[in-house]
mmCIF file of C-alpha atoms in Angstrom:
data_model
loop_
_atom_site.group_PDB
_atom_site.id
_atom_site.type_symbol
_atom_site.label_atom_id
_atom_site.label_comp_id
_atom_site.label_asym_id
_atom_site.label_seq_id
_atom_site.Cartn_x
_atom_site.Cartn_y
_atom_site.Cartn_z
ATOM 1 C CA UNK A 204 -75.289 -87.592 31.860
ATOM 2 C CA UNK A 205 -79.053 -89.389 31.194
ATOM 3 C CA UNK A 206 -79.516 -89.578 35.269
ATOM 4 C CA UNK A 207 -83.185 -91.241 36.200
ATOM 5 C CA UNK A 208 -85.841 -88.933 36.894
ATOM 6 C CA UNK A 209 -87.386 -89.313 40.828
ATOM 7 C CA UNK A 210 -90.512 -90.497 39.322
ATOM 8 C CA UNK A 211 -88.956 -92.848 37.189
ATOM 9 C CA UNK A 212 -87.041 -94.461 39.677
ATOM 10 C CA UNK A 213 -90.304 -94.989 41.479
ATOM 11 C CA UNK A 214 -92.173 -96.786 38.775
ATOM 12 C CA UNK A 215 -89.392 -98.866 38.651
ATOM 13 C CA UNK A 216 -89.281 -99.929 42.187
ATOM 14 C CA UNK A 217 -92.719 -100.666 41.694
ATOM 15 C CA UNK A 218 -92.158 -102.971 38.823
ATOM 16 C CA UNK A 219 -89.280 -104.242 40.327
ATOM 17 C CA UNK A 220 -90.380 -104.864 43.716
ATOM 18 C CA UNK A 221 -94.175 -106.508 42.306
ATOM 19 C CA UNK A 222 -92.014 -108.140 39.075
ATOM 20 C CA UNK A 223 -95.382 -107.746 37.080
ATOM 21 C CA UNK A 224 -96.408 -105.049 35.240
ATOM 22 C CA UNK A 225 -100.076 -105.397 36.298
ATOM 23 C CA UNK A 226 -100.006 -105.159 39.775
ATOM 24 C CA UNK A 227 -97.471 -102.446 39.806
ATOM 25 C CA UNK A 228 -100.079 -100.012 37.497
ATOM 26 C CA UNK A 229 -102.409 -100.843 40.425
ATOM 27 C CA UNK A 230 -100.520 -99.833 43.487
ATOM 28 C CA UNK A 231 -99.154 -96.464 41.661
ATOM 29 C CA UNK A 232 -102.538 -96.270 40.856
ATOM 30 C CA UNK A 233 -101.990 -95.609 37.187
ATOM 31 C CA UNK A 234 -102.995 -97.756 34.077
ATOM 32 C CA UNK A 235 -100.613 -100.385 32.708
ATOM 33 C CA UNK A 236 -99.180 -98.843 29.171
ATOM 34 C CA UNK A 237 -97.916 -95.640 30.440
ATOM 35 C CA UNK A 238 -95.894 -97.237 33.561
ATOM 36 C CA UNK A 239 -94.960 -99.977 30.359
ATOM 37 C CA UNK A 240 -93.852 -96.836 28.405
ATOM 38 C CA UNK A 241 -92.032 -95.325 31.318
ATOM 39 C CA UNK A 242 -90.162 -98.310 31.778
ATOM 40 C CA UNK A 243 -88.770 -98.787 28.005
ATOM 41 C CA UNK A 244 -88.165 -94.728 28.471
ATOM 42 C CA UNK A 245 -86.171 -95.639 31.550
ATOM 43 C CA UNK A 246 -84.075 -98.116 29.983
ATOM 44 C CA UNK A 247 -83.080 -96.092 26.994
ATOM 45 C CA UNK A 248 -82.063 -93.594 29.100
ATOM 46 C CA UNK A 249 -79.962 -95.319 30.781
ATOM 47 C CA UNK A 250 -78.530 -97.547 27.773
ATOM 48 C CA UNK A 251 -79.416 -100.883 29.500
ATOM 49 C CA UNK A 252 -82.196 -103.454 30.055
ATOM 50 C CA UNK A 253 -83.325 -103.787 33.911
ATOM 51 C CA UNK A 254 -85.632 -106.254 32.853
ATOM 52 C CA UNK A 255 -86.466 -109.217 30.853
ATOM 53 C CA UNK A 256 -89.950 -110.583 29.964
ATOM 54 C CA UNK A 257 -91.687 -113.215 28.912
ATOM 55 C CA UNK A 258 -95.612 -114.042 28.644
ATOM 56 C CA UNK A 259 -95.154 -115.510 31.909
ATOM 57 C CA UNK A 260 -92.778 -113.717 33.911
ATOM 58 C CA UNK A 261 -90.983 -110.734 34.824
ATOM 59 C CA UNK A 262 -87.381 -110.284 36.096
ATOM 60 C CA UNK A 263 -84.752 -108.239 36.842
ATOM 61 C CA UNK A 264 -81.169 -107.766 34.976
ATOM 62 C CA UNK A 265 -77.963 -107.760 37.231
ATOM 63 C CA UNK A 266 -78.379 -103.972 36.253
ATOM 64 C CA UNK A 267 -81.439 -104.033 36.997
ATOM 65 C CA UNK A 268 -81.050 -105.537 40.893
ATOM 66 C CA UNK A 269 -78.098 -102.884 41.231
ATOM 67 C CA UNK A 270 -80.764 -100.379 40.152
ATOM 68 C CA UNK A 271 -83.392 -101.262 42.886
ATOM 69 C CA UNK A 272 -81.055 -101.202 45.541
ATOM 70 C CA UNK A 273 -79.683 -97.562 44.594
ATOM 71 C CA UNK A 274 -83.660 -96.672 43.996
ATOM 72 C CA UNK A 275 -84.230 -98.134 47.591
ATOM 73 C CA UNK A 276 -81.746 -95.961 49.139
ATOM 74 C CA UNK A 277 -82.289 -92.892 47.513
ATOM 75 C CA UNK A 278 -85.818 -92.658 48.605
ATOM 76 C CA UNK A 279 -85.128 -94.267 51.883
ATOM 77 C CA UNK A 280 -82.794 -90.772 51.924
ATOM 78 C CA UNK A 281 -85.267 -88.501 50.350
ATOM 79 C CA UNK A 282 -88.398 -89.612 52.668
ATOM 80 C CA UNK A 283 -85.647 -89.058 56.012
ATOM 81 C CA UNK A 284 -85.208 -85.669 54.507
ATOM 82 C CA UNK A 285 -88.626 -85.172 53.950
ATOM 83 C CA UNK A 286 -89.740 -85.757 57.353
ATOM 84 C CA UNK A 287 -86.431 -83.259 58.434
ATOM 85 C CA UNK A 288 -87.975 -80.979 56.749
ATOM 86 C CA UNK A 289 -91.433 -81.120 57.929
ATOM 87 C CA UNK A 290 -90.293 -81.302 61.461
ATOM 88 C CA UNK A 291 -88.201 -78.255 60.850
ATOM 89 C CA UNK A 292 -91.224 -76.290 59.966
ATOM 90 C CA UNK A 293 -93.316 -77.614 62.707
ATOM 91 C CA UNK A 294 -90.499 -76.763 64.839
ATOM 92 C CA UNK A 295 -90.411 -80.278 66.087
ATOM 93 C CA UNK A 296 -86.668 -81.000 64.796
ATOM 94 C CA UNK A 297 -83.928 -78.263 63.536
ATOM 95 C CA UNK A 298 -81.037 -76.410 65.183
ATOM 96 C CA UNK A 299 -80.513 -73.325 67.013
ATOM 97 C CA UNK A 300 -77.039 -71.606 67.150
ATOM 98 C CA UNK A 301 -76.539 -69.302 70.218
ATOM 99 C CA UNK A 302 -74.203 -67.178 71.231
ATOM 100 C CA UNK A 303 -73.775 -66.210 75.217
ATOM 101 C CA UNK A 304 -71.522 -63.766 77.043
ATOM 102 C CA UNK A 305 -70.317 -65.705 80.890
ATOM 103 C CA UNK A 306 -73.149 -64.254 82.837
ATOM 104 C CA UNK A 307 -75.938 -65.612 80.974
ATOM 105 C CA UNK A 308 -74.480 -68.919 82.302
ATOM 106 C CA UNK A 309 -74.718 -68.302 86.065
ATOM 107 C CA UNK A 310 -78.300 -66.583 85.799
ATOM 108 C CA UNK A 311 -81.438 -67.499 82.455
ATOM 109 C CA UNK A 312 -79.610 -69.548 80.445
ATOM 110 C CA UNK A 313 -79.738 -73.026 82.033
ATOM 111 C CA UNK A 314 -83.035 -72.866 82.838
ATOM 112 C CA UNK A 315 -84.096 -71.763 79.440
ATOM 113 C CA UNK A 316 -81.985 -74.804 77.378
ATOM 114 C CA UNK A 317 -83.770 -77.092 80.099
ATOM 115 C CA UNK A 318 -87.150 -75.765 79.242
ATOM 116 C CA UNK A 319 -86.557 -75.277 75.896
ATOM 117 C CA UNK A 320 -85.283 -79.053 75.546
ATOM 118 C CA UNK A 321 -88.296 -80.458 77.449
ATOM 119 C CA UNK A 322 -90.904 -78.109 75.317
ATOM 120 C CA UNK A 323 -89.104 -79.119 71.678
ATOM 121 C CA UNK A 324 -86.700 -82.515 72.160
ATOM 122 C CA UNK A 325 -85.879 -82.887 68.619
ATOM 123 C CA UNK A 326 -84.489 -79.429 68.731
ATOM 124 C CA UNK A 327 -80.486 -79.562 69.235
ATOM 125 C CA UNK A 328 -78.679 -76.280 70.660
ATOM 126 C CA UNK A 329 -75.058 -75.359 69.506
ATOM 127 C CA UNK A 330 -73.836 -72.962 71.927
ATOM 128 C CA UNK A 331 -70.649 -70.348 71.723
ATOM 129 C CA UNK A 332 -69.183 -68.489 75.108
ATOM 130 C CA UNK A 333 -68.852 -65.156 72.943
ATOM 131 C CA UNK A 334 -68.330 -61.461 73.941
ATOM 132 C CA UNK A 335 -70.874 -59.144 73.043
ATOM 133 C CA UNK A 336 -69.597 -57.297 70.075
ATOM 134 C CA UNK A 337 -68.713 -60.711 68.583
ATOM 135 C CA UNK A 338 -72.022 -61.823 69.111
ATOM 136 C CA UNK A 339 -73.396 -58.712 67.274
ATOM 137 C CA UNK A 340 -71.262 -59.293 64.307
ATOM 138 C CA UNK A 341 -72.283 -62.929 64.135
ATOM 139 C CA UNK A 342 -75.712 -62.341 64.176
ATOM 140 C CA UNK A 343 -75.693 -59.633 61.676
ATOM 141 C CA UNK A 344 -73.434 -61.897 59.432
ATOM 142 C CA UNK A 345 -76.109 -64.983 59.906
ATOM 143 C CA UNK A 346 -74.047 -67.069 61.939
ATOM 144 C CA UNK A 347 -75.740 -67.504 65.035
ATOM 145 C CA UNK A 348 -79.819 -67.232 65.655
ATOM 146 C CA UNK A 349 -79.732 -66.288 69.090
ATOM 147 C CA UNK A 350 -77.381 -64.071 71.168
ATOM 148 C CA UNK A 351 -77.182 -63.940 74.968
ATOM 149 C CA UNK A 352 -75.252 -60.320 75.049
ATOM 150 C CA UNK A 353 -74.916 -57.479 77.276
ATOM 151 C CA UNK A 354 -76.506 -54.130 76.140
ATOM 152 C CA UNK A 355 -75.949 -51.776 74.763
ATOM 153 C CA UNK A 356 -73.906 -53.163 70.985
ATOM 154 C CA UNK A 357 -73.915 -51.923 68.000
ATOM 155 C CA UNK A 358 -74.731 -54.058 64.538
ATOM 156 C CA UNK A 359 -74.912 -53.333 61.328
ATOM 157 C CA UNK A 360 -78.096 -54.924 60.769
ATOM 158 C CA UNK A 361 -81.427 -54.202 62.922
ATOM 159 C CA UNK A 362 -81.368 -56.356 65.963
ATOM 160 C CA UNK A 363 -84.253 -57.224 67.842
ATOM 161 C CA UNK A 364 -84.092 -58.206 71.098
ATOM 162 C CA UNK A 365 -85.792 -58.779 74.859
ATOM 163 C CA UNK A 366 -84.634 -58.081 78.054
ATOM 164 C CA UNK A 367 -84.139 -61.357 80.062
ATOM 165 C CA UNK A 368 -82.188 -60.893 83.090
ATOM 166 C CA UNK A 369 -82.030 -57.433 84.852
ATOM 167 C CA UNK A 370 -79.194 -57.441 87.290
ATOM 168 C CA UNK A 371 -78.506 -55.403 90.116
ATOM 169 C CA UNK A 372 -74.700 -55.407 91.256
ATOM 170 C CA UNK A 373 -72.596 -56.258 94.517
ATOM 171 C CA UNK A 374 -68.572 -55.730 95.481
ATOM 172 C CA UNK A 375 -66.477 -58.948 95.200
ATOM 173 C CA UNK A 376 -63.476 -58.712 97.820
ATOM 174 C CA UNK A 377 -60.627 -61.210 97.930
ATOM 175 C CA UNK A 378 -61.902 -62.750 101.605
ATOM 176 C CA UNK A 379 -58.782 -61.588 103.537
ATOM 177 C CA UNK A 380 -60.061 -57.626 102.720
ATOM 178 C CA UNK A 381 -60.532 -55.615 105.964
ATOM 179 C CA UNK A 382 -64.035 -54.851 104.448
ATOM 180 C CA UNK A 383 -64.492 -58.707 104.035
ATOM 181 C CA UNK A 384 -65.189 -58.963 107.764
ATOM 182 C CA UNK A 385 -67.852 -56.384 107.941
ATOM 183 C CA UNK A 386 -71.494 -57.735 108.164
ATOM 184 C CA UNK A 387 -74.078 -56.194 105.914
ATOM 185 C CA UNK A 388 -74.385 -53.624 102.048
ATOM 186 C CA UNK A 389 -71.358 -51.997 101.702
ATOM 187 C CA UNK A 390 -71.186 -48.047 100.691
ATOM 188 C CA UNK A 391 -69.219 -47.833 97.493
ATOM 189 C CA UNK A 392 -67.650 -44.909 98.926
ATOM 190 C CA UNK A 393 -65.698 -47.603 101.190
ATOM 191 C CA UNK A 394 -63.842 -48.802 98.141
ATOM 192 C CA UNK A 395 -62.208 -45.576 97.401
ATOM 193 C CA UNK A 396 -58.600 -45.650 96.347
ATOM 194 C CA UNK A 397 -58.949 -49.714 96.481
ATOM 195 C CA UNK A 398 -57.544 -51.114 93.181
ATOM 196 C CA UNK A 399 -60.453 -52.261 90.585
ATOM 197 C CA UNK A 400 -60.262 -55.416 88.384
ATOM 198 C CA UNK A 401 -62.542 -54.175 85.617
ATOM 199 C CA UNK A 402 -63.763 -55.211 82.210
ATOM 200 C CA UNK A 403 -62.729 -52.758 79.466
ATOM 201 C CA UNK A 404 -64.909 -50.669 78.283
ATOM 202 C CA UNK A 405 -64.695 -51.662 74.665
ATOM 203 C CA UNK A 406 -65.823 -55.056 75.580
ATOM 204 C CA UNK A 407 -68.661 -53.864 77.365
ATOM 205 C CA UNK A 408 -69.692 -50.346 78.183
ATOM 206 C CA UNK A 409 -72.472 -50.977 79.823
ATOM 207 C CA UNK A 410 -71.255 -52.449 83.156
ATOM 208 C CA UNK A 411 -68.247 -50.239 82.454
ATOM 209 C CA UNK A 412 -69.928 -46.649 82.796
ATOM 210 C CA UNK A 413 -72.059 -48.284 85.878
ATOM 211 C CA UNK A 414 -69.330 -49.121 87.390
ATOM 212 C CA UNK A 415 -67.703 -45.903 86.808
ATOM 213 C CA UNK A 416 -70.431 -43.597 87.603
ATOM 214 C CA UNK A 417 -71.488 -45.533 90.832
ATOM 215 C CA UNK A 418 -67.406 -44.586 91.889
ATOM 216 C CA UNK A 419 -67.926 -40.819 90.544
ATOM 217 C CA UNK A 420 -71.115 -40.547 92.422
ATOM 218 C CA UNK A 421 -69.238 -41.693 95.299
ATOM 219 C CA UNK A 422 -66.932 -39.132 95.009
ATOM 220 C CA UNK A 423 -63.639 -41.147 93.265
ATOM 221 C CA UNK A 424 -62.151 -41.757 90.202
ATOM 222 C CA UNK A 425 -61.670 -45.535 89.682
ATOM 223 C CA UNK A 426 -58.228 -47.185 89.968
ATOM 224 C CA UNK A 427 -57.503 -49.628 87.252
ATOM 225 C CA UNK A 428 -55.569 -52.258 88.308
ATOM 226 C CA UNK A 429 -56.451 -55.418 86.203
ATOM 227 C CA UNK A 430 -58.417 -55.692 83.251
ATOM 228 C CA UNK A 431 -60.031 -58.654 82.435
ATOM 229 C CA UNK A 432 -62.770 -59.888 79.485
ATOM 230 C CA UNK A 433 -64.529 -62.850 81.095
ATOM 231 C CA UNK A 434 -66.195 -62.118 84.193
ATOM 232 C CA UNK A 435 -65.015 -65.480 86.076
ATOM 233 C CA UNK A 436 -61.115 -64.201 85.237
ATOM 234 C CA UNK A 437 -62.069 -61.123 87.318
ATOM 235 C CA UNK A 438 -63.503 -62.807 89.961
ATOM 236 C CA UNK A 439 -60.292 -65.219 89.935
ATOM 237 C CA UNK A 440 -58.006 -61.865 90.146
ATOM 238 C CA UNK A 441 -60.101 -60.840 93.125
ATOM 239 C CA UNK A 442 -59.730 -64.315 94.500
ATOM 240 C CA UNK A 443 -55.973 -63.754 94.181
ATOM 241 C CA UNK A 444 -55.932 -60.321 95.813
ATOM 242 C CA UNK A 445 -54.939 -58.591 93.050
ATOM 243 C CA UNK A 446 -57.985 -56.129 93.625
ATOM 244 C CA UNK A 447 -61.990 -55.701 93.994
ATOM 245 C CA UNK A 448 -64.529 -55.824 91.614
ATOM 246 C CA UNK A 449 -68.376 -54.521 91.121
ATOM 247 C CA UNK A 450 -70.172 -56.906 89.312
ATOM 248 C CA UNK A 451 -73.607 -58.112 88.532
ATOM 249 C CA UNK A 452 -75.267 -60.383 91.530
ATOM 250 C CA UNK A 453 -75.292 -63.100 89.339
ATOM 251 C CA UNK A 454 -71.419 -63.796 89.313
ATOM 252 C CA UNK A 455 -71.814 -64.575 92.894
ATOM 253 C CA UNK A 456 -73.680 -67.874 91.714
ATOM 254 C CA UNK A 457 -69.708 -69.030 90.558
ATOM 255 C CA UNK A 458 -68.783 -69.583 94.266
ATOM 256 C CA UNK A 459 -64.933 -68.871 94.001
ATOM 257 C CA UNK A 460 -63.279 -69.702 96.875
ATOM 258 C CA UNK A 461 -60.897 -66.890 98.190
ATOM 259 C CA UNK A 462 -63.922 -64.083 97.173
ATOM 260 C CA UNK A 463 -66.704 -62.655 99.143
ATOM 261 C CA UNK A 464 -70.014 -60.865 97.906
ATOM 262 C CA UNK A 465 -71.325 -57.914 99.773
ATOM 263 C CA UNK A 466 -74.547 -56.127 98.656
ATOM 264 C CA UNK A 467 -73.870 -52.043 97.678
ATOM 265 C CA UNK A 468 -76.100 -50.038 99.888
ATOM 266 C CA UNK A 469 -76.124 -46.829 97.314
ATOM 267 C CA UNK A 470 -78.996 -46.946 94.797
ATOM 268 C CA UNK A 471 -77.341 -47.773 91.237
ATOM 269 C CA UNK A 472 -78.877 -48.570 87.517
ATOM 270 C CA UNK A 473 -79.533 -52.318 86.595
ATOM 271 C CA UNK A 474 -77.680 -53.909 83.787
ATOM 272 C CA UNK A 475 -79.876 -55.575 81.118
ATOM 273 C CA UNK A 476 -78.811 -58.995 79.990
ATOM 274 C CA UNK A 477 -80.839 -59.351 76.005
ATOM 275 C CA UNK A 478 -81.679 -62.346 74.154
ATOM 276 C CA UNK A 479 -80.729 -60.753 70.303
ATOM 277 C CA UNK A 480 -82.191 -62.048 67.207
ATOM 278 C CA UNK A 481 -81.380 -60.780 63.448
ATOM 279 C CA UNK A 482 -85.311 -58.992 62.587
ATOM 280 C CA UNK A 483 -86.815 -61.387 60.178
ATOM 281 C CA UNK A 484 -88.831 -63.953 60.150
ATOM 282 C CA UNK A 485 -88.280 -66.597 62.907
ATOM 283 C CA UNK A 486 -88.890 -70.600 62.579
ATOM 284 C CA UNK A 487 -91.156 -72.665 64.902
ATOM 285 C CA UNK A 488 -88.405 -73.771 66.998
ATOM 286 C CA UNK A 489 -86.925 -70.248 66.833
ATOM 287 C CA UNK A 490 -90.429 -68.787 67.532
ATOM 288 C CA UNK A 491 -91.113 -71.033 70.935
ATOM 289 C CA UNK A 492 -87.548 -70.481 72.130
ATOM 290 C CA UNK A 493 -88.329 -66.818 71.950
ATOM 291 C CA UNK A 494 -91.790 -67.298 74.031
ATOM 292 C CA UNK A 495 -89.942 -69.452 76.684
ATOM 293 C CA UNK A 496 -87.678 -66.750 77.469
ATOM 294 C CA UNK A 497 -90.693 -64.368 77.914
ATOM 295 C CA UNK A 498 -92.349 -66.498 80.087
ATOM 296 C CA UNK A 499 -89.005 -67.534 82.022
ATOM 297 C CA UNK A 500 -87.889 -63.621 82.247
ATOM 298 C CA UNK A 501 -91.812 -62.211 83.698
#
């Protein structure tokens, strides 16, 4: 198919738009037989006249009209694109896709969209509650930028990553517990033989083996009663009475009713909360949105 080169298609607005030959050379800034040339070029291409001339005047076919307006929108589309583009590498306009695990939600995350929005407006974020190893695997695979994950995970391309939230954890007890009534940290020692609502390990082994060894340390083995993946389902089984929980400060920011937070008096490991990236090269907006969490995590 003979399709219209770009720069043909612009001559011809020209000529179209000016309807003499003359003035069009001028404002492409070109001399009047090779836009003349163009034009018969054009038409043969295309197998029709778009114009008809006489010493006098100039003017356009039916085909040609039809022409102009296609020509009009096609560069109308190409010069939005353009400027996509350019604000895409300025980091002014583009798309982040980010992946978060539950607690990211109750502790950096909001404020970090809210900054991020207000530093970059044209930016738009498409967000995905995901557990950790799914993030992993969607990162590695290209289809997020950004994950929100708890460490440690495995991927099968190099991650690289900062640690934005560093969490320190308390006991959630359905609020008719005897221990709900005492004042004060609470000795994890108190919660032996208590049944645990627990996320599995495979899901994330992290808070899993600090849960565990804070109960070892203690001097018990723990007693799985519930399992649960999302960390507001275990604070709804506590809520239900269906056991307690140890879980990072944060989830105390969901305010379930039927659940009370008391501080653990025994010194125990933080739990790092990342912001992942695939290693490569990052865009502008990508770039910034990486710098705000810096800032927003010192």
């Amino acid at each position: 198919m003979n399709l219209p080169e770009l720069w043909q298609l612009r001559y011809f607005s020209a000529v179209a738009q000016q309807l003499h030959f003359g003035r069009a050379a001028a404002a492409l800034h070109i001399s009047q037989p090779p836009l003349s040339r163009a034009i018969r070029a054009l038409e043969e291409r295309l197998g029709v006249a778009l114009f008809t001339r006489t010493r006098r005047r100039v003017e356009l076919t039916p085909e040609g009209t039809r022409l102009l307006e296609e020509a009009q929108r096609v560069t109308g589309q190409l010069e939005r694109v353009v400027h996509e583009l350019r604000g895409i590498a300025s980091g002014e306009r583009g798309r982040l896709r980010i992946g978060f695990v539950s607690l990211a939600d109750y502790g950096v995350l909001p404020a970090l969209l809210k900054a991020a929005k207000a530093a970059r407006p044209g930016v738009a974020f498409a967000l995905r509650e995901m557990l950790s190893p799914e993030q992993a695997l969607a990162l590695a695979a290209g289809e997020l930028d950004f994950g929100f994950l708890l460490a440690p995970v495995s991927a099968s391309v190099p991650l690289e990553h900062i640690v934005v939230q560093r969490e320190s954890f308390v006991v959630a007890l359905p609020s008719s517990h005897r221990l709900a009534r005492q004042r004060g940290a609470l000795a994890v020692s108190a919660l032996a033989g208590e049944s645990f609502v627990m996320v599995p390990r495979e899901i994330a082994p992290g808070l899993y083996d600090i849960v565990a060894g804070l109960a070892a340390k203690a001097g018990f083995s723990l007693n799985i009663g519930q399992e649960a993946i999302q960390m507001q389902t275990v604070v709804s089984l506590v809520s239900s009475g269906l056991g307690v929980a140890i879980v990072p400060a944060s989830v105390a920011n969901l305010g379930r009713r039927g659940v009370v937070y008391r501080s653990i008096s025994d010194k125990h490991p933080r739990l790092d909360l990342w912001l992942a990236w695939r290693r490569g090269t990052l865009g502008a907006a990508a770039r910034e949105f990486v710098a705000g969490a810096r800032r927003l995590a010192r």
